[in-house]
Amino acid sequence: MKLTNRTPKYVPGEVLLRLKNSGNTLSDDILSEYGSNIVERFELSEASLNSNESHDIVRVKLPQGVDVNDALAQMKQDERIAFAEPNYLYRLPEFQATEPTALPNDLTSKLWGLHNEGQTGGKPGADINAPEAWQITQGDNSPNGPLIAVIDTGIDYTHPDLAANMWTNPGEIPGDGIDNDGNGVVDDVHGYNAFAQTGDPMDGHSHGTHCAGTIGAVGDNGIGVVGVSPKAKLMAVKIFSDEGESTSASILRGLLYANKMGADITSNSWGGGPYNEAVKEAFAASEALHVVAAGNDKVDNDAIDYYPANYDVDNMLVVAATDHRDERAAFSQWGASKVDVAAPGKDIYSTVPNGKYASYSGTSMATPHVSGVAALVASQYPDATAQQIKDRIIYGSDKVHDLTDISVSDGRVNAAASLENDTIAPGSPKQVQIEDLNYRGAALSWLTPGDDGDQGAPVSTVEIRMSEKPITEENFREAKPFLTGSENALNERHGYAIQETPSLKERQVYFSVQAVDNAGNRSPLVSTEQVTLPKAELLFNEDFTSSRTSFDIDGDFRSFKDPIKGQVFTSAPPRGSRAKSTSTLTSPRINLSKHENPFLQFEMSADLAIANTAELEVTTDGRRWSQLERIENSDGWKTHGLDLSAYEGKTVQLRFSVNSRIGRAKNGISLSSLQVFGQADKE
Ligand code: CA
Ligand code: CA
């Protein structure tokens, strides 16, 4: 579920802030200077506290007629205030889905995400291995079982396929109009309506009920569907109105309620809008595992921040969506470092209100698959921490070639592998060597160890970490991870090249190498000495943000305002015009004679009409051109990197060309931030 908020809107006359100093009297004094008063207090747990900041985030009403931005500008100058931000308004886009249908009679075959034999035209085995996982556990809906908070539009807790798996607040007497358990909410029997601030989280929208069914629709009850965790304890936390509206304050209330009531897992199929410090802190203040959607705008979250997915919170697990062929769903956002795993999210069949069922698509649907796996792991291993559950999900996932660089793991979730009862760490990678150091990264190699104390099969993952500090057993999680799949034999040398965005500064770094098995057991760490990554030189730079460019333009190429990237160059002709048969964009001469390892990097989105072709070419003499790359359609913006070492010592020109055979162009190709890097010669 996406919060549409490109131009942030906010509640007029309200601000969320935290004071640096604790003590309520002082707080009120400061706020009275602003003519303001506290209308709501959000209590975060000790875990999030910085010693010189007060415990609570507060919602403040400004005096009549005071503009929020004026107040924020003053508050940001005020040294007594840790942060101040608007109470943002969020709105969901129109929701697209197939019509709810009556009870179907061919249920299991629709649930390809749980068990895929190719019955929907996809690839057999492109699923989360639910039947295999259910041999180990089907979840635990007893009072001791894990509590799963569905942070969404609420849940139809009367749905016959959900009712038996709904959490019931043991301290609350239904319908007596009294807050029996003293948690601040009257008659909160199955959860909390954080939007309306009532005890009734009934879902009048459908999104939350759909997510709840994927996590934990009741299994083996002869109706409807079965969830990933057929026995589950689902808590409905409604942060959206039935019209899909929310505010920062509503999200805070929901997250803090889930934390207070002891949620072990929160499932967050929503995102968008600006960075929100208060919401980030509410996630960090909880020890639950927060499973979060990567988003549906088919962009790279490593390049464009998307929240809450991109909040730097250790106990968060971010999920991209796959289809029934084990490929990234075309809409799904991705991120080689900002997304953790992928899971089924296209054409997902689940519960909707009033006893019905429907198919929806989105990372909103992938997220509850992973929340369900987290529930299975937490049921089987009740003492597992959020980090251990997260590790089991990441390292137990199946590496899929088509999902390379979609996420940290390159994997699609595998519930059965994540549940394996294995406590024996693999052996360490042996004879670790640094093969190459360059301005884009490094290449390392090692002899592949065996799992289970080096006695078993080759280990599933070898993880390299890179840091500017020495890496130890204590701090390795702070260092950036690179997961490498190991498909080769025991004790064979296996290599991996880390490729980073070129850095214009020299970097002193350390590496560590560690084997990790599917249950998240880790071998002892092998750490390297400090090494130097040389700096990159920028040999050529064209950002395409101005209508004037250093490139020669021919055909349809023009400056254009892209909704995601802003000002770019595109080959798409203006609306209503036929495409010219050939359009080219040709660079000036770029001198590669004085640098080593030249490397071209650019951002491109390609959406060509049928029968049209596009390519990137290079010339050294301005006459004979040869192809560097054939351009394929890309489903959104991607960063492209091309090694130009074959042209070291020469002067080159680059040319993007698009050939339109039938006058149609669709969106053609669009280009942004093109750079050529090289490394100064080592005299
Ligand atoms: Ca209560
Ligand atoms: Ca059922």
XYZ file of C-alpha atoms and ligand atoms in Angstrom, residues 169 172 179-188, ligand 1:
13
model
C -6.663 -9.263 24.389
C -10.105 -6.739 28.093
C -10.537 0.099 29.521
C -10.199 -3.021 31.677
C -6.477 -3.575 31.111
C -5.630 0.108 31.502
C -3.663 0.345 28.241
C -5.436 3.545 27.202
C -7.870 1.927 24.753
C -11.453 0.949 25.605
C -12.632 -2.505 24.464
C -9.562 -3.296 22.364
Ca -7.773 -1.687 26.926
